[in-house]
Tab-separated table of C-alpha atoms and ligand atoms in Angstrom:
chain	number	residue	atom	x	y	z
A	174	MET	CA	17.400	-11.141	21.571
A	175	GLU	CA	16.250	-14.174	20.024
A	176	TYR	CA	17.222	-13.479	16.703
A	177	PHE	CA	20.875	-12.071	17.513
A	178	ASN	CA	22.561	-15.757	16.170
A	179	PHE	CA	20.272	-15.281	13.069
A	180	TYR	CA	21.972	-11.474	12.684
A	181	ILE	CA	25.150	-13.155	13.310
A	182	LEU	CA	24.146	-15.834	10.354
A	183	LEU	CA	23.450	-13.104	7.778
A	184	SER	CA	26.615	-10.942	8.994
A	185	GLU	CA	28.622	-13.843	7.957
A	186	GLU	CA	26.636	-14.999	5.072
A	187	ILE	CA	25.732	-11.611	3.021
A	188	LYS	CA	28.969	-9.290	2.540
A	189	ASP	CA	28.611	-5.892	2.897
A	190	GLY	CA	24.918	-6.290	3.511
A	191	GLN	CA	23.173	-3.814	5.666
A	192	PHE	CA	21.982	-5.185	8.729
A	193	TYR	CA	21.158	-3.232	11.926
A	194	LEU	CA	20.384	-4.946	15.237
A	195	ASP	CA	17.336	-3.303	17.632
A	196	GLU	CA	17.176	-0.362	15.146
A	197	PRO	CA	14.181	2.119	16.328
A	198	LEU	CA	11.554	2.345	14.061
A	199	GLN	CA	10.152	5.839	15.124
A	200	LYS	CA	12.831	7.033	12.655
A	201	TYR	CA	11.177	5.256	9.883
A	202	THR	CA	7.359	5.887	10.095
A	203	THR	CA	5.930	9.361	9.531
A	204	TRP	CA	3.927	9.265	12.532
A	205	LYS	CA	7.354	9.124	14.813
A	206	VAL	CA	6.256	6.470	16.972
A	207	GLY	CA	7.034	2.717	17.086
A	208	GLY	CA	9.491	0.405	19.318
A	209	PRO	CA	12.706	-1.490	17.920
A	210	ALA	CA	13.271	-3.898	15.075
A	211	ASP	CA	15.166	-7.088	15.716
A	212	ILE	CA	17.261	-6.735	12.686
A	213	LEU	CA	16.919	-3.938	10.226
A	214	TYR	CA	17.857	-4.169	6.483
A	215	ARG	CA	18.590	-2.129	3.631
A	216	PRO	CA	18.432	-4.517	0.847
A	217	LYS	CA	21.222	-3.232	-1.898
A	218	ASN	CA	19.334	-5.148	-4.833
A	219	PRO	CA	16.655	-7.782	-5.455
A	220	GLN	CA	19.561	-10.680	-5.904
A	221	GLU	CA	20.580	-10.019	-2.522
A	222	CYS	CA	17.342	-9.979	-0.923
A	223	ALA	CA	16.178	-12.751	-1.996
A	224	LYS	CA	19.288	-14.672	-0.412
A	225	VAL	CA	18.223	-13.133	3.125
A	226	LEU	CA	14.471	-13.913	2.538
A	227	GLN	CA	15.657	-17.628	1.956
A	228	LEU	CA	17.611	-17.266	5.049
A	229	ALA	CA	14.388	-16.344	6.517
A	230	ARG	CA	12.359	-18.818	5.398
A	231	GLU	CA	14.751	-21.563	6.181
A	232	PHE	CA	15.337	-20.344	9.882
A	233	GLU	CA	11.553	-19.297	10.522
A	234	VAL	CA	12.524	-15.639	11.314
A	235	PRO	CA	9.235	-13.449	10.995
A	236	VAL	CA	9.827	-10.938	8.246
A	237	THR	CA	7.977	-7.171	8.167
A	238	ILE	CA	8.350	-4.989	5.108
A	239	LEU	CA	8.734	-1.131	5.254
A	240	GLY	CA	8.532	0.985	2.733
A	241	VAL	CA	8.669	4.903	4.246
A	242	GLY	CA	6.218	3.861	6.654
A	243	SER	CA	3.455	6.449	6.049
A	244	ASN	CA	0.889	4.869	6.302
A	245	VAL	CA	1.323	2.102	9.462
A	246	LEU	CA	1.056	2.502	13.365
A	247	ILE	CA	3.981	0.375	14.809
A	248	ALA	CA	3.705	-0.805	18.451
A	249	ASP	CA	5.578	-0.035	21.379
A	250	GLN	CA	7.066	-2.968	21.684
A	251	GLY	CA	8.343	-2.930	18.171
A	252	LEU	CA	9.183	-6.037	15.251
A	253	ARG	CA	10.456	-9.168	16.120
A	254	GLY	CA	12.988	-10.557	13.395
A	255	LEU	CA	13.706	-8.806	10.351
A	256	VAL	CA	12.384	-5.675	9.300
A	257	ILE	CA	13.660	-5.045	5.369
A	258	LEU	CA	13.451	-1.272	4.472
A	259	THR	CA	12.903	-1.010	0.425
A	260	GLU	CA	14.468	2.285	-0.117
A	261	GLY	CA	17.245	0.468	-1.832
A	262	PHE	CA	15.127	-0.305	-4.736
A	263	ASN	CA	15.842	3.097	-6.790
A	264	ASP	CA	16.831	2.367	-10.395
A	265	ILE	CA	14.330	4.405	-12.629
A	266	GLY	CA	14.087	3.474	-16.812
A	267	TRP	CA	12.193	5.625	-18.878
A	268	HIS	CA	10.951	4.392	-21.992
A	269	GLU	CA	8.242	6.674	-24.296
A	270	ASP	CA	5.112	7.002	-21.880
A	271	GLN	CA	6.323	4.084	-19.607
A	272	VAL	CA	8.235	3.812	-16.483
A	273	THR	CA	9.954	1.371	-14.735
A	274	ALA	CA	11.297	2.214	-11.296
A	275	GLY	CA	11.967	0.544	-7.883
A	276	SER	CA	9.451	0.185	-5.341
A	277	GLY	CA	11.690	2.273	-2.951
A	278	ILE	CA	11.029	5.315	-4.845
A	279	LEU	CA	9.101	8.358	-2.974
A	280	LEU	CA	5.806	8.874	-5.245
A	281	SER	CA	6.290	12.705	-4.833
A	282	TYR	CA	9.992	12.509	-6.660
A	283	LEU	CA	8.703	10.020	-9.482
A	284	SER	CA	5.555	12.336	-9.963
A	285	ARG	CA	7.691	15.623	-10.283
A	286	MET	CA	10.242	13.453	-12.597
A	287	ALA	CA	7.549	12.896	-14.354
A	288	ALA	CA	5.822	15.713	-14.761
A	289	GLU	CA	9.431	17.243	-16.369
A	290	LYS	CA	9.352	14.804	-19.402
A	291	GLY	CA	5.563	15.785	-19.675
A	292	LEU	CA	4.386	12.675	-19.068
A	293	SER	CA	0.849	13.271	-17.047
A	294	GLY	CA	-1.225	10.233	-14.961
A	295	MET	CA	0.850	10.903	-11.684
A	296	GLU	CA	-0.517	14.195	-10.771
A	297	PHE	CA	-2.798	13.299	-8.300
A	298	ALA	CA	0.237	11.427	-6.569
A	299	ALA	CA	2.877	14.217	-5.803
A	300	GLY	CA	1.515	14.812	-2.664
A	301	ILE	CA	1.102	11.559	-1.179
A	302	PRO	CA	4.293	10.990	1.479
A	303	GLY	CA	4.504	7.258	0.426
A	304	SER	CA	7.003	4.905	-1.516
A	305	LEU	CA	6.270	3.247	-4.978
A	306	GLY	CA	5.891	0.244	-3.502
A	307	GLY	CA	3.516	0.712	-0.246
A	308	ALA	CA	1.321	2.777	-2.951
A	309	VAL	CA	0.937	-0.758	-4.811
A	310	VAL	CA	0.163	-2.611	-2.095
A	311	MET	CA	-2.374	0.477	-0.814
A	312	ASN	CA	-3.662	1.400	-4.029
A	313	ALA	CA	-2.863	4.628	-2.558
A	314	GLY	CA	-5.183	7.567	-4.327
A	315	ALA	CA	-6.767	11.200	-4.149
A	316	TYR	CA	-8.674	13.465	-6.411
A	317	GLY	CA	-10.418	10.605	-8.070
A	318	TYR	CA	-7.617	8.402	-9.355
A	319	SER	CA	-5.613	6.075	-8.137
A	320	MET	CA	-2.325	3.999	-8.751
A	321	ASP	CA	-4.385	0.925	-10.494
A	322	GLN	CA	-5.441	3.256	-13.261
A	323	ILE	CA	-1.465	3.694	-14.309
A	324	ILE	CA	-0.146	0.311	-13.331
A	325	VAL	CA	1.163	-1.868	-16.200
A	326	SER	CA	2.828	-4.515	-13.692
A	327	VAL	CA	4.808	-5.552	-10.838
A	328	LYS	CA	8.314	-7.835	-10.024
A	329	THR	CA	7.788	-9.190	-6.309
A	330	LEU	CA	10.088	-11.588	-4.457
A	331	ASP	CA	7.767	-14.422	-2.686
A	332	MET	CA	8.725	-15.044	0.999
A	333	GLU	CA	11.005	-18.055	-0.460
A	334	GLY	CA	12.710	-15.266	-2.624
A	335	LYS	CA	11.417	-15.910	-6.126
A	336	THR	CA	10.968	-13.816	-8.095
A	337	ARG	CA	7.209	-12.987	-9.739
A	338	GLU	CA	5.309	-10.920	-11.913
A	339	TYR	CA	2.170	-9.872	-12.049
A	340	CYS	CA	0.369	-8.195	-13.987
A	341	LYS	CA	-2.090	-5.429	-13.465
A	342	ASP	CA	-5.535	-7.616	-13.795
A	343	GLU	CA	-4.069	-10.243	-11.172
A	344	LEU	CA	-3.709	-7.637	-8.362
A	345	ALA	CA	-7.555	-7.407	-7.482
A	346	PHE	CA	-7.521	-3.653	-7.305
A	347	ALA	CA	-10.015	-2.079	-5.060
A	348	TYR	CA	-10.386	0.961	-3.025
A	349	ARG	CA	-7.383	1.105	-1.257
A	350	TYR	CA	-6.772	-2.812	-1.638
A	351	SER	CA	-5.055	-5.184	-3.725
A	352	ILE	CA	-4.236	-8.683	-3.841
A	353	PHE	CA	-0.727	-7.742	-1.417
A	354	LYS	CA	-2.379	-6.687	1.750
A	355	ARG	CA	-3.205	-10.628	1.613
A	356	LYS	CA	-0.559	-12.283	0.148
A	357	LYS	CA	2.752	-11.365	1.825
A	358	GLU	CA	5.600	-11.004	-1.149
A	359	LEU	CA	8.242	-7.646	-1.428
A	360	ILE	CA	7.153	-5.718	-4.317
A	361	PHE	CA	10.988	-4.548	-6.013
A	362	GLU	CA	9.912	-3.009	-9.622
A	363	VAL	CA	7.068	-1.383	-10.603
A	364	LYS	CA	5.769	-0.768	-14.396
A	365	LEU	CA	3.881	2.705	-14.995
A	366	ALA	CA	2.182	3.581	-18.179
A	367	LEU	CA	1.700	7.217	-18.364
A	368	GLN	CA	0.213	9.528	-21.140
A	369	SER	CA	2.058	12.732	-22.618
A	370	GLY	CA	1.091	16.193	-22.056
A	371	ASN	CA	2.106	18.939	-21.316
A	372	THR	CA	4.875	20.131	-18.774
A	373	ALA	CA	3.531	23.442	-17.367
A	374	GLU	CA	-0.289	22.029	-17.304
A	375	ILE	CA	1.184	18.875	-15.484
A	376	LYS	CA	3.021	21.140	-13.287
A	377	GLU	CA	0.413	23.510	-12.116
A	378	GLN	CA	-2.659	20.388	-11.530
A	379	MET	CA	-0.007	19.214	-9.135
A	380	ASN	CA	0.562	23.005	-7.685
A	381	LYS	CA	-2.872	23.042	-7.068
A	382	TYR	CA	-3.165	19.686	-5.177
A	383	LEU	CA	-0.814	20.151	-2.958
A	384	GLN	CA	-1.561	23.470	-2.095
A	385	ALA	CA	-5.259	21.976	-1.184
A	386	ARG	CA	-3.509	19.407	0.752
A	387	ARG	CA	-1.956	22.515	2.815
A	388	GLU	CA	-5.299	23.932	3.393
A	389	LYS	CA	-6.677	20.949	4.260
A	390	GLN	CA	-4.192	18.578	6.492
A	391	PRO	CA	-1.772	19.045	9.339
A	392	LEU	CA	1.146	18.510	7.524
A	393	GLU	CA	3.045	20.610	10.428
A	394	LEU	CA	2.890	17.518	12.936
A	395	PRO	CA	3.687	13.774	12.424
A	396	ASN	CA	0.687	12.018	10.757
A	397	ALA	CA	0.002	8.896	8.805
A	398	GLY	CA	-2.460	10.740	6.383
A	399	SER	CA	-6.070	9.320	6.617
A	400	VAL	CA	-6.702	7.131	9.413
A	401	PHE	CA	-9.702	5.659	8.603
A	402	LYS	CA	-11.158	4.239	4.937
A	403	ASN	CA	-14.140	6.470	3.777
A	404	THR	CA	-17.517	5.187	3.601
A	405	GLY	CA	-20.255	7.129	1.523
A	406	GLN	CA	-20.158	9.970	4.049
A	407	GLY	CA	-16.325	10.740	4.424
A	408	ALA	CA	-15.092	9.719	7.590
A	409	GLY	CA	-13.729	12.964	8.503
A	410	ARG	CA	-16.911	14.277	8.558
A	411	LEU	CA	-18.650	11.826	10.481
A	412	ILE	CA	-15.779	11.979	13.370
A	413	GLU	CA	-16.660	15.804	13.207
A	414	SER	CA	-20.191	15.128	13.423
A	415	ILE	CA	-19.825	13.844	17.013
A	416	GLY	CA	-17.951	16.376	18.044
A	417	ALA	CA	-14.464	14.039	18.124
A	418	LYS	CA	-11.920	16.764	16.149
A	419	GLY	CA	-9.480	17.714	19.761
A	420	TRP	CA	-10.257	14.340	21.210
A	421	ARG	CA	-6.780	13.515	22.936
A	422	ILE	CA	-5.243	10.662	24.463
A	423	GLY	CA	-1.765	11.371	25.797
A	424	ASP	CA	-0.095	13.171	22.889
A	425	ALA	CA	-2.104	11.712	20.315
A	426	GLN	CA	-4.903	13.918	19.516
A	427	ILE	CA	-7.551	14.226	16.572
A	428	SER	CA	-6.582	16.828	14.698
A	429	GLU	CA	-8.617	20.201	14.921
A	430	LYS	CA	-7.429	21.034	11.316
A	431	HIS	CA	-8.761	17.413	9.444
A	432	ALA	CA	-11.024	14.655	11.624
A	433	ASN	CA	-9.842	11.872	9.871
A	434	PHE	CA	-6.299	12.832	11.213
A	435	ILE	CA	-4.531	11.687	14.165
A	436	VAL	CA	-1.370	13.929	15.329
A	437	ASN	CA	1.810	13.486	17.320
A	438	LEU	CA	2.169	16.262	19.386
A	439	GLY	CA	5.140	15.479	20.331
A	440	GLN	CA	5.492	12.499	22.919
A	441	ALA	CA	2.770	10.356	21.769
A	442	LYS	CA	3.247	6.813	22.141
A	443	ALA	CA	1.738	4.071	19.207
A	444	SER	CA	-0.620	2.553	22.167
A	445	GLU	CA	-2.004	5.834	22.560
A	446	ILE	CA	-2.986	6.148	18.967
A	447	LYS	CA	-4.451	2.687	18.722
A	448	LYS	CA	-6.549	3.581	21.843
A	449	LEU	CA	-7.695	6.769	20.004
A	450	ILE	CA	-8.223	5.206	17.005
A	451	ARG	CA	-10.614	2.428	19.150
A	452	GLU	CA	-12.336	5.033	20.662
A	453	VAL	CA	-13.491	6.752	17.697
A	454	GLN	CA	-14.169	3.708	16.310
A	455	LYS	CA	-16.543	3.156	19.444
A	456	ALA	CA	-18.048	6.124	19.394
A	457	VAL	CA	-18.902	6.653	15.803
A	458	LYS	CA	-20.248	3.031	15.696
A	459	GLU	CA	-22.914	4.042	18.527
A	460	ARG	CA	-23.730	7.074	17.610
A	461	CYS	CA	-23.794	6.801	13.863
A	462	GLY	CA	-24.316	3.444	13.251
A	463	VAL	CA	-21.353	2.913	10.924
A	464	GLU	CA	-18.374	0.680	11.610
A	465	LEU	CA	-15.183	3.004	10.222
A	466	GLU	CA	-12.523	0.311	9.208
A	467	THR	CA	-8.741	1.699	9.253
A	468	GLU	CA	-6.831	2.515	6.332
A	469	VAL	CA	-3.743	3.174	8.328
A	470	VAL	CA	-2.260	-1.139	9.026
A	471	PHE	CA	-1.149	-1.608	12.187
A	472	LEU	CA	1.746	-3.777	12.591
A	473	GLY	CA	3.188	-6.026	15.678
A	474	PHE	CA	-0.051	-5.158	17.944
A	475	GLU	CA	-1.583	-8.559	19.328
A	476	ASP	CA	-4.905	-7.130	18.310
A	477	ASN	CA	-3.979	-6.115	14.369
A	478	ARG	CA	-8.123	-5.571	13.593
A	479	ARG	CA	-8.333	-3.335	11.337
B	619	LIG	C1	0.338	13.645	4.672
B	619	LIG	C2	0.138	12.391	4.523
B	619	LIG	C3	-0.821	12.363	3.605
B	619	LIG	C4	-1.417	11.142	2.670
B	619	LIG	N1	-2.249	10.996	1.851
B	619	LIG	C5	-2.301	10.283	1.002
B	619	LIG	C6	-3.669	10.483	-0.422
B	619	LIG	O1	-3.910	11.105	-0.764
B	619	LIG	N2	-3.785	9.048	-0.487
B	619	LIG	C7	-3.606	7.907	-0.233
B	619	LIG	O2	-3.763	6.652	-0.641
B	619	LIG	N3	-2.405	7.300	0.931
B	619	LIG	C8	-2.386	8.507	1.567
B	619	LIG	N4	-1.288	8.404	2.872
B	619	LIG	C9	-1.064	7.626	2.913
B	619	LIG	C10	0.015	6.629	2.602
B	619	LIG	O3	1.376	7.880	2.052
B	619	LIG	C11	0.038	5.525	1.565
B	619	LIG	O4	-0.626	5.079	1.537
B	619	LIG	C12	1.647	4.949	0.737
B	619	LIG	O5	1.402	4.723	-0.617
B	619	LIG	C13	2.159	4.214	1.387
B	619	LIG	O6	3.628	4.001	1.358
B	619	LIG	P1	4.911	3.572	1.921
B	619	LIG	O7	6.006	3.447	1.349
B	619	LIG	O8	4.814	4.648	3.230
B	619	LIG	O9	4.065	2.198	2.668
B	619	LIG	P2	3.803	2.139	4.414
B	619	LIG	O10	3.429	2.823	5.424
B	619	LIG	O11	5.858	1.586	4.679
B	619	LIG	O12	3.460	0.147	4.698
B	619	LIG	C14	2.321	0.158	3.680
B	619	LIG	C15	1.822	-1.216	3.898
B	619	LIG	O13	2.844	-1.431	2.534
B	619	LIG	C16	3.081	-2.312	2.887
B	619	LIG	N5	4.443	-2.608	2.423
B	619	LIG	C17	5.021	-1.118	1.473
B	619	LIG	N6	6.185	-1.385	0.687
B	619	LIG	C18	5.881	-2.485	0.176
B	619	LIG	C19	6.682	-3.379	-0.929
B	619	LIG	N7	7.737	-2.465	-1.453
B	619	LIG	N8	5.985	-4.550	-0.891
B	619	LIG	C20	5.364	-5.076	-0.394
B	619	LIG	N9	4.784	-4.595	0.790
B	619	LIG	C21	4.971	-3.339	1.058
B	619	LIG	C22	3.783	-2.767	4.395
B	619	LIG	O14	3.916	-3.428	5.145
B	619	LIG	C23	2.348	-2.209	4.650
B	619	LIG	O15	1.352	-3.111	5.135
B	619	LIG	C24	-0.959	10.152	3.293
B	619	LIG	C25	-0.212	9.748	4.291
B	619	LIG	C26	0.748	11.228	4.631
B	619	LIG	C27	1.280	11.082	6.165
């Protein structure tokens, strides 16, 4: 394996570092697909991670960052080099109506904690199954709200291992877009500003949103949320209008419940999901004249075109 020597070097340089060789990534994605990472790494803290990034840079090892894999399609061949899982960045500090949290914290967990503290602003995020870091990168949102409305600042490590801090205005937020879509840095901490509210009312609103998700989304099967970004008419509606609900390649299927979801019926391969995505894009373009762009991020494919 090409990066075996780098694995040995990491194990020597970073005492107690959590490195795993040839680790299957399907365990780390909500679609339950994806081949192995040459080296999977779970940093304990940003200092340790900075050292690893410096070494990766020095030895020209490719780096991929993964939150909880709820918006990615990882190729069946897996990912070369180092894959960094952010779940170890999990400190949380509350200060009046602000919270500073590690990027590996689950958005759903942080939303519930905010509710308990009588802080409003994260209700929309209660049912988004991503990490805080992933939600910043994607500018995740729902029901008319999105992360950019609550973000104050973000701390990152660049690919040389240097710490950087950005305030919200520097992050170029737009619909499902932030500067981190084109600038590869690892977000390890995020500061959010919430407003004081009433716990019972906040929870009631969250439950309404969660109920709406259960009714509309195929949560009983592995999926990655909305596959395509919404256009004016709504991607789901367009896909439904061409009769694509139920289209299937192998075990990858356009959900019967929600046309913008592709579900894994059991043994779907990433290649099958990708093929289905391309077929839908082609058919919607031909029949509706609309170019659907994926919200889902492709990792490890030769053609990572959205
Ligand atoms: C059932 C379901 C419902 C969903 N509903 C919604 C919804 O309502 N709204 C919505 O916006 N999304 C939704 N999603 C999609 C997804 O949950 C969000 O985009 C989420 O924010 C992604 O976070 P993640 O940790 O899973 O990121 P990943 O999928 O792991 O990664 C996404 C991208 O971010 C990068 N990344 C992740 N963490 C970091 C980090 N710390 N630093 C730098 N880069 C990083 C990755 O390299 C990748 O490019 C849904 C998904 C599912 C499965």
